[in-house]
Amino acid sequence: MNISDFYKKIKFLSYFSVVVISLLSFKMNEGKTIIVSKDGKGNFTTIQEAINSVEEGKKVRTKIIVKPGTYREKITVDAAKSPISLIGENTENTILVYGDYASKQNAEGKNIGTTGSSSVFIFSDDFSAKNITFQNDAGPVGQAVAVLTTGDRIAFENCKFLGFQDTLYTKGAQDALDKTKVSRNYFKNCYIEGTTDYIFGAGTAVFENCTIYSKKNASFVTAASTIEGNEFGYVFINCNLTGDADANSVYLGRPWRPFAKTVYLNCAIDSTIKPEGWHNWSKPDAEKTTFYAEYNSKGSGANSEKRVSWSHQLTKEQSKKYTSKNILKGKDNWNFNRSFK
């Protein structure tokens, strides 16, 4: 073999090695897929077993495919879990449900409380779900949470959240010692229903093209507790606010904490919403610290002239900063759409 042929072989082997290493690296970073099926034909028969099997501290995403069925279990996604995507077939046949409620007593005879009532706890970062119904079916018995989130970069697409009081709890840093902890949530094409404060908490959340449904005897849609200094709380973009509550019986929001922020942009608002729109929760001082606003609301419940004087009607220029990308990008430039890939 002459020197020229030798170097050609070395060069070829080098290229070949690079290709092999790249393919192996891609495979390693691809993550794995887990099947959950109640009939035993998957890897696991319960959601919690599947979540427990996911490695901790990795960057690769695990896809958990949930086969049709009603899964009655209380589910926890621990903070240390690697990214998880929970994917169902559709919301009509893929249901995760439990029935705890705040006044239910634990083994020590104490109430489990609002937080403890949740059917699903999402403490990890980079969790996503698609085509799933999340439900608390305790009924109208007080606070009964369907989903609670404290993690960051949480995304839901084509999901339903069913309950009565306190259905969806974007808790964020509500009770954390470190109030700078970021908790961003994105809801796309989702359906959320309830009666009282059924979307509440301290996390930042964007609801885009969602249906917000006030059930019979509803009173308040949101109860934000936005952390002081945070630019955004709850933002509803191109949503449909409707329901079977009585006409003029439901408020757009009230402040659980004094720096609550809630904004509706280009939303269709029907007659279930009270003309005054907002409530101060009997805390007059909160009128000076909250930020409640609308832009281009439409429908029979969208009369801006009747809104309380301490709420805001945004100008076109002011509304421009309320895009999903701007609200959720953060310091890491989170691309929330990639969460569903």
Short mmCIF file of C-alpha atoms in Angstrom, two decimals:
data_model
loop_
_atom_site.label_atom_id
_atom_site.label_comp_id
_atom_site.label_asym_id
_atom_site.label_seq_id
_atom_site.Cartn_x
_atom_site.Cartn_y
_atom_site.Cartn_z
CA MET A 1 0.00 0.00 0.00
CA ASN A 2 1.47 3.33 -0.97
CA ILE A 3 1.35 6.40 1.25
CA SER A 4 -1.41 8.01 -0.83
CA ASP A 5 -3.73 5.00 -0.40
CA PHE A 6 -2.91 4.84 3.29
CA TYR A 7 -3.96 8.45 3.86
CA LYS A 8 -7.13 7.93 1.82
CA LYS A 9 -8.09 5.02 4.09
CA ILE A 10 -7.33 7.05 7.21
CA LYS A 11 -9.42 9.91 5.85
CA PHE A 12 -12.31 7.54 5.04
CA LEU A 13 -12.18 5.95 8.50
CA SER A 14 -12.18 9.39 10.09
CA TYR A 15 -15.27 10.43 8.16
CA PHE A 16 -16.93 7.10 8.91
CA SER A 17 -16.20 7.48 12.62
CA VAL A 18 -17.70 10.96 12.67
CA VAL A 19 -20.88 9.70 10.99
CA VAL A 20 -21.21 6.76 13.39
CA ILE A 21 -20.63 8.95 16.44
CA SER A 22 -23.17 11.49 15.16
CA LEU A 23 -25.79 8.80 14.61
CA LEU A 24 -25.16 7.32 18.04
CA SER A 25 -25.33 10.76 19.61
CA PHE A 26 -28.62 11.46 17.83
CA LYS A 27 -29.99 8.15 19.04
CA MET A 28 -28.90 8.86 22.61
CA ASN A 29 -30.49 12.30 22.56
CA GLU A 30 -33.65 11.07 20.90
CA GLY A 31 -35.18 10.00 24.20
CA LYS A 32 -37.51 7.05 24.58
CA THR A 33 -41.19 6.36 24.12
CA ILE A 34 -43.30 4.67 26.78
CA ILE A 35 -46.77 3.23 26.20
CA VAL A 36 -49.41 3.30 28.93
CA SER A 37 -52.43 1.09 28.33
CA LYS A 38 -55.03 -0.15 30.79
CA ASP A 39 -55.32 -3.47 28.95
CA GLY A 40 -51.73 -4.43 29.73
CA LYS A 41 -50.56 -4.19 26.12
CA GLY A 42 -48.19 -1.28 26.84
CA ASN A 43 -45.17 -0.83 29.07
CA PHE A 44 -47.30 0.18 32.05
CA THR A 45 -50.97 0.20 33.06
CA THR A 46 -50.86 3.46 35.07
CA ILE A 47 -49.61 6.97 34.32
CA GLN A 48 -47.71 7.19 37.61
CA GLU A 49 -45.73 4.02 36.91
CA ALA A 50 -44.67 5.45 33.56
CA ILE A 51 -43.62 8.77 35.11
CA ASN A 52 -41.71 6.99 37.86
CA SER A 53 -39.70 5.16 35.20
CA VAL A 54 -38.45 8.39 33.60
CA GLU A 55 -34.84 9.18 34.41
CA GLU A 56 -33.92 12.20 36.47
CA GLY A 57 -31.60 15.04 35.57
CA LYS A 58 -31.38 14.36 31.83
CA LYS A 59 -32.06 16.79 28.97
CA VAL A 60 -33.64 14.25 26.64
CA ARG A 61 -37.43 14.17 26.42
CA THR A 62 -39.44 11.05 27.17
CA LYS A 63 -42.72 10.62 25.31
CA ILE A 64 -45.45 8.85 27.25
CA ILE A 65 -48.20 7.69 24.89
CA VAL A 66 -51.45 7.22 26.78
CA LYS A 67 -53.85 4.80 25.16
CA PRO A 68 -57.60 5.53 25.41
CA GLY A 69 -59.14 5.00 28.81
CA THR A 70 -60.11 6.65 32.09
CA TYR A 71 -57.14 6.63 34.44
CA ARG A 72 -58.30 7.23 38.01
CA GLU A 73 -55.12 8.04 39.87
CA LYS A 74 -53.47 10.89 41.71
CA ILE A 75 -50.37 11.80 39.70
CA THR A 76 -47.14 13.55 40.68
CA VAL A 77 -44.37 14.62 38.30
CA ASP A 78 -41.39 15.20 40.59
CA ALA A 79 -39.20 18.26 40.14
CA ALA A 80 -36.12 16.16 39.26
CA LYS A 81 -37.75 14.37 36.33
CA SER A 82 -36.34 14.87 32.86
CA PRO A 83 -38.59 16.48 30.22
CA ILE A 84 -41.83 14.56 29.69
CA SER A 85 -44.47 14.75 26.97
CA LEU A 86 -47.80 13.14 27.84
CA ILE A 87 -49.70 12.39 24.63
CA GLY A 88 -53.24 11.04 24.34
CA GLU A 89 -55.40 10.11 21.37
CA ASN A 90 -58.06 12.76 22.04
CA THR A 91 -59.67 14.50 24.99
CA GLU A 92 -62.90 12.52 24.70
CA ASN A 93 -61.35 9.13 25.35
CA THR A 94 -58.14 9.88 27.25
CA ILE A 95 -59.04 11.07 30.75
CA LEU A 96 -56.92 11.50 33.88
CA VAL A 97 -59.18 11.97 36.89
CA TYR A 98 -59.25 11.98 40.66
CA GLY A 99 -61.69 13.33 43.24
CA ASP A 100 -59.90 14.90 46.21
CA TYR A 101 -61.04 18.22 47.69
CA ALA A 102 -59.65 20.75 50.16
CA SER A 103 -61.79 19.82 53.18
CA LYS A 104 -61.07 16.12 52.83
CA GLN A 105 -59.17 14.86 55.86
CA ASN A 106 -55.84 13.06 55.77
CA ALA A 107 -54.70 10.24 58.04
CA GLU A 108 -53.95 12.76 60.80
CA GLY A 109 -57.45 14.17 60.68
CA LYS A 110 -56.36 17.44 59.06
CA ASN A 111 -57.78 18.95 55.86
CA ILE A 112 -55.60 18.23 52.83
CA GLY A 113 -56.13 21.82 51.66
CA THR A 114 -56.40 23.35 48.22
CA THR A 115 -52.90 22.32 47.15
CA GLY A 116 -53.34 18.77 48.41
CA SER A 117 -56.59 18.36 46.49
CA SER A 118 -54.95 18.37 43.05
CA SER A 119 -55.45 15.40 40.76
CA VAL A 120 -52.16 16.10 38.95
CA PHE A 121 -49.05 17.81 40.35
CA ILE A 122 -46.46 19.06 37.85
CA PHE A 123 -43.35 20.11 39.76
CA SER A 124 -40.84 19.46 36.95
CA ASP A 125 -39.66 21.78 34.20
CA ASP A 126 -40.27 21.15 30.49
CA PHE A 127 -43.46 19.12 30.87
CA SER A 128 -45.97 19.08 28.03
CA ALA A 129 -49.29 17.41 27.38
CA LYS A 130 -51.43 16.99 24.30
CA ASN A 131 -54.91 15.56 23.67
CA ILE A 132 -55.56 14.80 27.35
CA THR A 133 -58.47 15.59 29.68
CA PHE A 134 -57.47 16.46 33.25
CA GLN A 135 -60.33 16.31 35.71
CA ASN A 136 -61.24 16.67 39.35
CA ASP A 137 -64.66 15.08 39.74
CA ALA A 138 -65.22 15.83 43.43
CA GLY A 139 -68.08 18.10 42.37
CA PRO A 140 -69.20 21.42 43.86
CA VAL A 141 -67.67 20.79 47.30
CA GLY A 142 -65.29 23.73 47.52
CA GLN A 143 -61.70 23.89 46.29
CA ALA A 144 -60.87 20.85 44.17
CA VAL A 145 -57.89 21.25 41.80
CA ALA A 146 -57.50 19.27 38.57
CA VAL A 147 -53.93 20.37 37.69
CA LEU A 148 -51.28 22.20 39.71
CA THR A 149 -48.04 23.50 38.16
CA THR A 150 -44.92 24.92 39.79
CA GLY A 151 -42.37 24.01 37.11
CA ASP A 152 -41.11 26.20 34.28
CA ARG A 153 -41.71 25.84 30.54
CA ILE A 154 -44.98 23.92 30.92
CA ALA A 155 -47.12 23.55 27.79
CA PHE A 156 -50.55 22.10 27.01
CA GLU A 157 -52.17 21.69 23.59
CA ASN A 158 -55.70 20.46 22.85
CA CYS A 159 -56.27 19.61 26.52
CA LYS A 160 -59.33 19.90 28.75
CA PHE A 161 -59.36 20.94 32.39
CA LEU A 162 -62.60 19.98 34.13
CA GLY A 163 -63.80 20.90 37.61
CA PHE A 164 -65.73 23.41 39.65
CA GLN A 165 -63.86 25.65 42.12
CA ASP A 166 -60.09 26.09 41.59
CA THR A 167 -59.83 23.84 38.53
CA LEU A 168 -56.43 25.03 37.27
CA TYR A 169 -53.75 26.14 39.75
CA THR A 170 -50.67 27.69 38.14
CA LYS A 171 -49.10 27.91 41.56
CA GLY A 172 -45.60 28.95 40.51
CA ALA A 173 -43.71 30.61 43.37
CA GLN A 174 -46.88 31.16 45.41
CA ASP A 175 -45.44 29.58 48.56
CA ALA A 176 -41.78 29.37 47.55
CA LEU A 177 -39.13 31.08 49.64
CA ASP A 178 -37.46 32.18 46.42
CA LYS A 179 -39.99 34.47 44.78
CA THR A 180 -37.72 34.91 41.75
CA LYS A 181 -38.42 31.35 40.63
CA VAL A 182 -39.84 31.46 37.11
CA SER A 183 -42.93 29.45 36.20
CA ARG A 184 -44.13 29.90 32.61
CA ASN A 185 -47.19 28.08 31.29
CA TYR A 186 -48.63 27.95 27.77
CA PHE A 187 -52.11 26.72 26.87
CA LYS A 188 -53.00 26.33 23.20
CA ASN A 189 -56.46 25.34 21.93
CA CYS A 190 -57.50 24.19 25.38
CA TYR A 191 -60.84 24.06 27.19
CA ILE A 192 -61.02 25.16 30.84
CA GLU A 193 -64.20 25.10 32.90
CA GLY A 194 -65.22 25.87 36.44
CA THR A 195 -67.20 28.04 38.82
CA THR A 196 -65.10 30.05 41.29
CA ASP A 197 -61.50 31.23 40.72
CA TYR A 198 -61.13 28.35 38.31
CA ILE A 199 -57.89 29.71 36.87
CA PHE A 200 -55.69 30.94 39.72
CA GLY A 201 -52.15 31.26 41.05
CA ALA A 202 -48.84 33.10 40.78
CA GLY A 203 -47.37 31.58 37.62
CA THR A 204 -47.21 33.42 34.32
CA ALA A 205 -49.60 31.84 31.82
CA VAL A 206 -50.68 32.50 28.25
CA PHE A 207 -54.00 31.08 27.05
CA GLU A 208 -54.20 31.19 23.27
CA ASN A 209 -57.30 30.22 21.27
CA CYS A 210 -58.82 28.63 24.35
CA THR A 211 -62.43 28.21 25.48
CA ILE A 212 -63.03 29.50 29.00
CA TYR A 213 -66.33 28.08 30.22
CA SER A 214 -68.17 29.42 33.28
CA LYS A 215 -70.46 26.71 34.58
CA LYS A 216 -73.81 27.23 36.28
CA ASN A 217 -73.46 29.22 39.52
CA ALA A 218 -70.05 30.53 38.46
CA SER A 219 -68.72 33.73 40.01
CA PHE A 220 -65.06 34.46 39.11
CA VAL A 221 -62.98 33.26 36.17
CA THR A 222 -59.52 34.15 37.50
CA ALA A 223 -57.81 34.81 40.82
CA ALA A 224 -54.25 35.74 39.95
CA SER A 225 -51.61 36.09 42.65
CA THR A 226 -48.86 37.45 40.41
CA ILE A 227 -45.53 37.95 42.17
CA GLU A 228 -44.68 41.60 42.79
CA GLY A 229 -42.38 42.89 40.05
CA ASN A 230 -43.37 40.30 37.45
CA GLU A 231 -44.34 41.98 34.17
CA PHE A 232 -46.96 39.41 33.20
CA GLY A 233 -49.51 37.29 35.03
CA TYR A 234 -52.40 35.80 33.05
CA VAL A 235 -52.84 36.75 29.40
CA PHE A 236 -55.75 35.48 27.29
CA ILE A 237 -55.29 35.85 23.53
CA ASN A 238 -58.09 35.17 21.02
CA CYS A 239 -60.07 33.22 23.60
CA ASN A 240 -63.80 32.55 23.84
CA LEU A 241 -65.40 33.28 27.21
CA THR A 242 -68.75 31.55 27.43
CA GLY A 243 -70.74 29.15 29.60
CA ASP A 244 -74.12 28.27 31.02
CA ALA A 245 -73.87 30.59 34.04
CA ASP A 246 -76.61 33.18 34.39
CA ALA A 247 -76.28 36.40 32.42
CA ASN A 248 -74.26 39.14 34.14
CA SER A 249 -73.14 36.84 36.96
CA VAL A 250 -69.40 36.23 36.46
CA TYR A 251 -66.39 38.49 36.98
CA LEU A 252 -63.34 38.33 34.70
CA GLY A 253 -61.12 38.24 37.76
CA ARG A 254 -60.34 39.21 41.32
CA PRO A 255 -56.96 39.63 43.06
CA TRP A 256 -55.92 36.75 45.28
CA ARG A 257 -52.79 38.78 46.00
CA PRO A 258 -52.38 42.57 45.62
CA PHE A 259 -50.18 42.53 42.48
CA ALA A 260 -52.48 40.38 40.37
CA LYS A 261 -52.19 40.89 36.61
CA THR A 262 -54.74 39.64 34.08
CA VAL A 263 -55.19 40.82 30.50
CA TYR A 264 -57.65 39.78 27.77
CA LEU A 265 -56.79 40.53 24.13
CA ASN A 266 -59.08 40.03 21.13
CA CYS A 267 -61.38 37.81 23.16
CA ALA A 268 -65.04 37.02 22.55
CA ILE A 269 -66.90 37.67 25.81
CA ASP A 270 -70.53 36.63 26.13
CA SER A 271 -73.33 37.80 28.42
CA THR A 272 -72.27 35.59 31.36
CA ILE A 273 -69.67 38.27 32.25
CA LYS A 274 -70.75 41.14 34.50
CA PRO A 275 -70.66 44.59 32.89
CA GLU A 276 -68.26 45.90 35.54
CA GLY A 277 -65.86 43.09 34.69
CA TRP A 278 -63.58 43.06 37.72
CA HIS A 279 -63.86 42.69 41.50
CA ASN A 280 -61.44 43.98 44.16
CA TRP A 281 -62.11 41.06 46.56
CA SER A 282 -63.23 43.66 49.14
CA LYS A 283 -59.67 45.03 49.18
CA PRO A 284 -59.85 48.65 47.97
CA ASP A 285 -56.07 49.04 48.19
CA ALA A 286 -55.70 46.31 45.55
CA GLU A 287 -57.28 48.65 43.02
CA LYS A 288 -54.01 50.61 43.05
CA THR A 289 -51.65 47.63 42.75
CA THR A 290 -53.42 45.22 40.39
CA PHE A 291 -53.32 45.47 36.62
CA TYR A 292 -56.50 44.34 34.91
CA ALA A 293 -56.89 45.18 31.24
CA GLU A 294 -58.56 44.36 27.92
CA TYR A 295 -57.90 45.09 24.30
CA ASN A 296 -60.45 44.75 21.53
CA SER A 297 -62.93 42.62 23.46
CA LYS A 298 -65.96 41.54 21.44
CA GLY A 299 -69.41 40.21 22.26
CA SER A 300 -72.34 41.01 24.49
CA GLY A 301 -70.21 41.01 27.64
CA ALA A 302 -67.55 43.34 26.27
CA ASN A 303 -68.96 46.82 26.91
CA SER A 304 -65.85 48.78 27.93
CA GLU A 305 -67.87 51.78 29.14
CA LYS A 306 -69.35 49.71 31.97
CA ARG A 307 -66.04 48.38 33.33
CA VAL A 308 -64.78 49.46 36.77
CA SER A 309 -62.79 52.68 36.63
CA TRP A 310 -59.59 51.11 37.94
CA SER A 311 -59.31 48.62 35.06
CA HIS A 312 -57.65 49.49 31.75
CA GLN A 313 -58.53 49.48 28.06
CA LEU A 314 -55.23 49.09 26.19
CA THR A 315 -54.36 51.11 23.13
CA LYS A 316 -53.17 49.32 20.02
CA GLU A 317 -49.61 50.37 20.81
CA GLN A 318 -49.85 49.11 24.40
CA SER A 319 -51.24 45.78 23.25
CA LYS A 320 -48.22 45.00 21.07
CA LYS A 321 -46.13 43.66 23.94
CA TYR A 322 -48.76 41.05 24.75
CA THR A 323 -47.63 38.36 22.32
CA SER A 324 -47.08 34.77 23.41
CA LYS A 325 -43.45 34.97 22.35
CA ASN A 326 -42.70 38.17 24.25
CA ILE A 327 -44.49 37.04 27.40
CA LEU A 328 -42.93 33.58 27.59
CA LYS A 329 -39.49 33.90 25.98
CA GLY A 330 -37.67 34.71 29.23
CA LYS A 331 -33.89 34.84 29.52
CA ASP A 332 -33.54 31.43 27.87
CA ASN A 333 -35.63 32.36 24.79
CA TRP A 334 -38.05 29.47 25.35
CA ASN A 335 -39.65 28.24 22.13
CA PHE A 336 -42.90 26.86 23.56
CA ASN A 337 -44.03 25.46 20.21
CA ARG A 338 -41.16 22.99 20.27
CA SER A 339 -42.63 21.47 23.44
CA PHE A 340 -45.22 19.71 21.26
CA LYS A 341 -42.78 18.18 18.75
#
